[in-house]
PDB file of C-alpha atoms in Angstrom:
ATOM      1  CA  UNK L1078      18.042   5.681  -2.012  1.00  0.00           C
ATOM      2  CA  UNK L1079      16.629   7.909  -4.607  1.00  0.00           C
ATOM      3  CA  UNK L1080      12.949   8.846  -4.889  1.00  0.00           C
ATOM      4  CA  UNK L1081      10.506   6.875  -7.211  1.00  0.00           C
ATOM      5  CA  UNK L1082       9.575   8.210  -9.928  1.00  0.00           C
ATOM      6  CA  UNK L1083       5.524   9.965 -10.090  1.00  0.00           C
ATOM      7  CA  UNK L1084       4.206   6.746 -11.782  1.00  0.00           C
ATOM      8  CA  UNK L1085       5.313   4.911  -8.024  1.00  0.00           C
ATOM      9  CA  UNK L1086       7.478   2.662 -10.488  1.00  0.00           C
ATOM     10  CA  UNK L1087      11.149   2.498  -9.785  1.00  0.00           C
ATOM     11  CA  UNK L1088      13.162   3.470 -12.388  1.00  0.00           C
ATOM     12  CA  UNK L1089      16.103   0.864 -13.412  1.00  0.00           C
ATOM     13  CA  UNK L1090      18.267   2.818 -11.218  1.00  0.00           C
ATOM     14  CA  UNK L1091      16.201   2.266  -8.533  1.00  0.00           C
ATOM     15  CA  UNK L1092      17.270   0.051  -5.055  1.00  0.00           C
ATOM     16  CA  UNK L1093      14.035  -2.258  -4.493  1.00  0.00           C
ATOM     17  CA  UNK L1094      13.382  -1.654  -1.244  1.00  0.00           C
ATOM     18  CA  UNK L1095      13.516  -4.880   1.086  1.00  0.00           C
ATOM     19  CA  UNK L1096      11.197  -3.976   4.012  1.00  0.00           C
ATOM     20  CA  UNK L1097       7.632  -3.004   2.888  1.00  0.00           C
ATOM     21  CA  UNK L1098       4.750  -1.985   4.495  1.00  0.00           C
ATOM     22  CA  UNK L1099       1.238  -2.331   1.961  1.00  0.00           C
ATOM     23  CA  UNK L1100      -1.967  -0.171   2.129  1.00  0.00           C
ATOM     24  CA  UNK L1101      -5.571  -0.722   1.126  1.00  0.00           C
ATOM     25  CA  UNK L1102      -7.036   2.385   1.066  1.00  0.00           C
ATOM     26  CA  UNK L1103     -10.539   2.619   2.081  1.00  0.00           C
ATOM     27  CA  UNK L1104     -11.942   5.797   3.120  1.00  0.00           C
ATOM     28  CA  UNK L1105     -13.218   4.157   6.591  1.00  0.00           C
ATOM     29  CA  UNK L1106     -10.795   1.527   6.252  1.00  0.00           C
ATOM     30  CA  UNK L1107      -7.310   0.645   5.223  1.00  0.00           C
ATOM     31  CA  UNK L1108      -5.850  -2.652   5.231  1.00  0.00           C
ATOM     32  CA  UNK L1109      -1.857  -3.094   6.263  1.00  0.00           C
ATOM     33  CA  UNK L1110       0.187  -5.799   5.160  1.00  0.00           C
ATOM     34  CA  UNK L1111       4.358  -6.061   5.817  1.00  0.00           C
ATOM     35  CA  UNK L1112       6.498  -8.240   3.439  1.00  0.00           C
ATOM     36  CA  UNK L1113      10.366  -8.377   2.537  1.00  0.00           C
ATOM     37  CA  UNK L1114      11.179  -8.395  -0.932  1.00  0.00           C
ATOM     38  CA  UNK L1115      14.047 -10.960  -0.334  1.00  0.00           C
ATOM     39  CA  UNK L1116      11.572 -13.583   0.492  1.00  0.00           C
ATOM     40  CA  UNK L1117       8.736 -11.890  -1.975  1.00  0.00           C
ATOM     41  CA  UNK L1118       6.564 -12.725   0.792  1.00  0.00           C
ATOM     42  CA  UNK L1119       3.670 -10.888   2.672  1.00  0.00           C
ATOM     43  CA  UNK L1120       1.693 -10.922   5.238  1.00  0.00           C
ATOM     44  CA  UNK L1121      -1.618  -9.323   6.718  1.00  0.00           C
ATOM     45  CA  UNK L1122      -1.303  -7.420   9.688  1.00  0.00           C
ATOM     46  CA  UNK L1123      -4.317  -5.040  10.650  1.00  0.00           C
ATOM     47  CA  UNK L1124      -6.867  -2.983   9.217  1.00  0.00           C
ATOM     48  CA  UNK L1125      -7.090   0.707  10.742  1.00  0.00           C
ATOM     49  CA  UNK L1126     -10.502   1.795  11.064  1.00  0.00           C
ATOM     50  CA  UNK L1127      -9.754   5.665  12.253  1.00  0.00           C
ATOM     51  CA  UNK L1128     -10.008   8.487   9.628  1.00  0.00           C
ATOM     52  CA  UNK L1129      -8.166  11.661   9.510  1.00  0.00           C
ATOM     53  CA  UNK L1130      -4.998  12.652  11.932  1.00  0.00           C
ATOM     54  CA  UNK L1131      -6.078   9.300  14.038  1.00  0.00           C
ATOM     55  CA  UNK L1132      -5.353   6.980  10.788  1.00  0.00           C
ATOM     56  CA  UNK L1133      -1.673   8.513  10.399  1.00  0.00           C
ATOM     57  CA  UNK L1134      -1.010   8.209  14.446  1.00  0.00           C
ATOM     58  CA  UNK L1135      -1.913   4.397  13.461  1.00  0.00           C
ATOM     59  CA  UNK L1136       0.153   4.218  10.576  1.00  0.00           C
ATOM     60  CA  UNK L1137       2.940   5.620  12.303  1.00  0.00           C
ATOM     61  CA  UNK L1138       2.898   3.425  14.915  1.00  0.00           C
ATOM     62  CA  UNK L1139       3.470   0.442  12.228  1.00  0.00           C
ATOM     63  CA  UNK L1140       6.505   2.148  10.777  1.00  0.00           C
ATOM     64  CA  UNK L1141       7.771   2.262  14.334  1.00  0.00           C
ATOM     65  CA  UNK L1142       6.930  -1.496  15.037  1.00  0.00           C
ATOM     66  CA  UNK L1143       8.221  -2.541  11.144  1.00  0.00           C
ATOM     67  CA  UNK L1144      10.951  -0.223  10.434  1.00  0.00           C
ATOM     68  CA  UNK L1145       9.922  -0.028   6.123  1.00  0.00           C
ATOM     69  CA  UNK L1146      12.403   0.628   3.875  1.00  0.00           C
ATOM     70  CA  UNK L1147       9.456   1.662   2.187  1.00  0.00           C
ATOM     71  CA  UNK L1148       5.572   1.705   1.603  1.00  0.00           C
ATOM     72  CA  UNK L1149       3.457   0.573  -1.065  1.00  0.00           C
ATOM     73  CA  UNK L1150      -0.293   1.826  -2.052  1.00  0.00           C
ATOM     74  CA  UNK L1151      -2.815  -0.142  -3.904  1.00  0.00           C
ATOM     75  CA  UNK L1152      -4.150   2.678  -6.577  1.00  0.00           C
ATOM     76  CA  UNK L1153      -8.003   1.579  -7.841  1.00  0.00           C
ATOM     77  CA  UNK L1154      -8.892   1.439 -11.324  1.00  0.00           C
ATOM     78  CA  UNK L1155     -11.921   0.911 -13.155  1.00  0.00           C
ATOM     79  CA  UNK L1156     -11.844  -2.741 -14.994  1.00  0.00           C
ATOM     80  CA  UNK L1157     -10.534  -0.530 -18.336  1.00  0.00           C
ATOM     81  CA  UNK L1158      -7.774   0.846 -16.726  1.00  0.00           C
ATOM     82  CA  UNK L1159      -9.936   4.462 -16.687  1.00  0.00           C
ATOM     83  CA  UNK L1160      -9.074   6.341 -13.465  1.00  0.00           C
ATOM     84  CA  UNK L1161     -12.227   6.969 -10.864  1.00  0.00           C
ATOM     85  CA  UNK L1162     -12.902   8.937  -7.610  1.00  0.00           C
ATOM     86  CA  UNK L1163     -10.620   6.636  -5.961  1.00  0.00           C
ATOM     87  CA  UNK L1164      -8.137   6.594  -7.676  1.00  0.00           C
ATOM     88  CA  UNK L1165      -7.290  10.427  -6.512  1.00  0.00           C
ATOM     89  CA  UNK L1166      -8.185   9.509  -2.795  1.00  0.00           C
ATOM     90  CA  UNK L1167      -5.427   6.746  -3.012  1.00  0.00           C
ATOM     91  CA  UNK L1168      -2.669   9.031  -4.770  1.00  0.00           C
ATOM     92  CA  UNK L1169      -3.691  11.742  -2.310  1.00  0.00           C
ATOM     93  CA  UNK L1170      -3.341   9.460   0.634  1.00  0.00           C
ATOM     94  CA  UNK L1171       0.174   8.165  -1.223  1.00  0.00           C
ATOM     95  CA  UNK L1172       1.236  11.921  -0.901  1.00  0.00           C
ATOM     96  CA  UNK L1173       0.134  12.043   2.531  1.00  0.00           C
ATOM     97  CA  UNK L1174       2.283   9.507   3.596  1.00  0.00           C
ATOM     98  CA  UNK L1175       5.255  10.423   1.911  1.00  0.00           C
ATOM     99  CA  UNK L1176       5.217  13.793   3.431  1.00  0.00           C
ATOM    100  CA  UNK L1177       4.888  12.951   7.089  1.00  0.00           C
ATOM    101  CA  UNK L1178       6.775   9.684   7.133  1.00  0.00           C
ATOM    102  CA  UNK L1179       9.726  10.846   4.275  1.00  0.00           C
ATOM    103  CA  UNK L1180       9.576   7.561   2.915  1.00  0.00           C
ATOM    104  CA  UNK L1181       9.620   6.345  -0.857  1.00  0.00           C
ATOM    105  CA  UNK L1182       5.914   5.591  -1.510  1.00  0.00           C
ATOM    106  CA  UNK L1183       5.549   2.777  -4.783  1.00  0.00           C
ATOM    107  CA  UNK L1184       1.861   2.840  -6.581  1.00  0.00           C
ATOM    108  CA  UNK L1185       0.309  -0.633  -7.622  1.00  0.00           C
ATOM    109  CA  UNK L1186      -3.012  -1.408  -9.742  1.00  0.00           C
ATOM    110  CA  UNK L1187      -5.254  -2.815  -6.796  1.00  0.00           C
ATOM    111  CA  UNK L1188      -8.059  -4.206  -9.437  1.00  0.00           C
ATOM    112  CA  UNK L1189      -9.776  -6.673  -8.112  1.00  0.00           C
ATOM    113  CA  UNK L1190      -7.533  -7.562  -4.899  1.00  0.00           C
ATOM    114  CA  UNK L1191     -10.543  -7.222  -2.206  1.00  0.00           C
ATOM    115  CA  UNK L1192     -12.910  -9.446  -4.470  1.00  0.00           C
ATOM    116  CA  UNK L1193      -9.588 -12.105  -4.550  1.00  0.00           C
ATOM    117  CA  UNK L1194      -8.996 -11.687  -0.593  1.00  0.00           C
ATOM    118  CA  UNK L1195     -13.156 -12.240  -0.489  1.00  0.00           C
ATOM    119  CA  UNK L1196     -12.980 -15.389  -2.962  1.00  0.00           C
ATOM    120  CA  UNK L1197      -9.705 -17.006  -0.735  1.00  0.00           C
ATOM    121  CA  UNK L1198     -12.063 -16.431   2.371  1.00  0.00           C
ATOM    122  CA  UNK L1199      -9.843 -13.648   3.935  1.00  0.00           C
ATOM    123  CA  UNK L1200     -11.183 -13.076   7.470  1.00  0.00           C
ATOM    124  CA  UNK L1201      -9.855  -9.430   7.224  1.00  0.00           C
ATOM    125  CA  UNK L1202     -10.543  -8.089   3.907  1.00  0.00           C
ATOM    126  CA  UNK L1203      -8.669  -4.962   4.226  1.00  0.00           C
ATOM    127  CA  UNK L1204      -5.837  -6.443   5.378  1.00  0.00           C
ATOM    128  CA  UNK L1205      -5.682  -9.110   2.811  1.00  0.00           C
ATOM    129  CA  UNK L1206      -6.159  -7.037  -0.074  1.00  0.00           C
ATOM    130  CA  UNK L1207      -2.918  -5.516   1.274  1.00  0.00           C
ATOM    131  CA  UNK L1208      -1.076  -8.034   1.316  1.00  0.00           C
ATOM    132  CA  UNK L1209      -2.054  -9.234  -2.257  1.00  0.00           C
ATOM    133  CA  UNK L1210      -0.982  -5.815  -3.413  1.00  0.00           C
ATOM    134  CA  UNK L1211       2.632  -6.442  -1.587  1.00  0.00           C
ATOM    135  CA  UNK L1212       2.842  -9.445  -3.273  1.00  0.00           C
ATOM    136  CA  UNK L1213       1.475  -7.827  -6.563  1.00  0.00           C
ATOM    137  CA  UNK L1214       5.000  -5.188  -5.987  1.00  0.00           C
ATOM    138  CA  UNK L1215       7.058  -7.996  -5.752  1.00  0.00           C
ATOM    139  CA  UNK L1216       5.834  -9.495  -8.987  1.00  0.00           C
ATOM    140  CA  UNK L1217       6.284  -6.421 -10.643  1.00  0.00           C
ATOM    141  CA  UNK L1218       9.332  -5.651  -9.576  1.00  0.00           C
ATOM    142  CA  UNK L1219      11.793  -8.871  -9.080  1.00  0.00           C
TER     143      UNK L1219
END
């Protein structure tokens, strides 16, 4: 499979990955969600609530448990599309995973997905907001 391209966007020679794993970063938080693009379906799973090396020994027990073809990161933006401190944390953390877990890594625009997951009465946020990015992948890309 060849490597997205730095926007996170495959390129039209790209293989959509079917088996997905979805962050919401949060700096205390992050929200994980699991989908397959054949199905354009996902679904919360857990929201990791260690920081540092203790947030990738979660993480990498998901890929173990899910097996992703790859991963997908919600990327903030301010309502005008204007990049903010977040918005580096999240492509930092996108690099982050790439390098230890040597899988593709896609970028989506995460506006507004915790205030949806909060209006459709999520119980966990985090995780929620992950899947509506998944699902925000798979209308991007189908």
């Amino acid at each position: 499979m060849s490597a997205p391209p730095s926007s996170g966007k495959p390129s039209a020679s790209t293989v959509i990955p079917q088996s997905l794993l979805a962050f919401d970063f949060g700096l205390r938080r992050t929200g994980v969600a699991v989908g397959n693009a054949y199905l354009k379906s996902a679904q919360p799973v857990a929201t990791i609530h260690q920081t540092g090396d203790a947030r990738f020994d979660a993480i990498a027990k998901l890929i173990k448990e899910w097996q992703p073809d790859a991963l997908v990161i919600g990327v903030p933006f301010h309502p005008d599309g204007a990049e903010h401190e977040m918005t580096a944390h999240a492509r930092r953390f996108g690099r982050q995973l790439k390098g230890r877990f040597h899988l593709p890594v896609f970028e989506v625009d995460e506006r507004y997905t915790s205030a949806e997951a909060q209006s459709a009465g999520a119980r966990d946020l985090d995780a929620a907001a992950a899947a509506l990015i998944l699902e925000q992948f798979f209308r991007e890309h189908s």
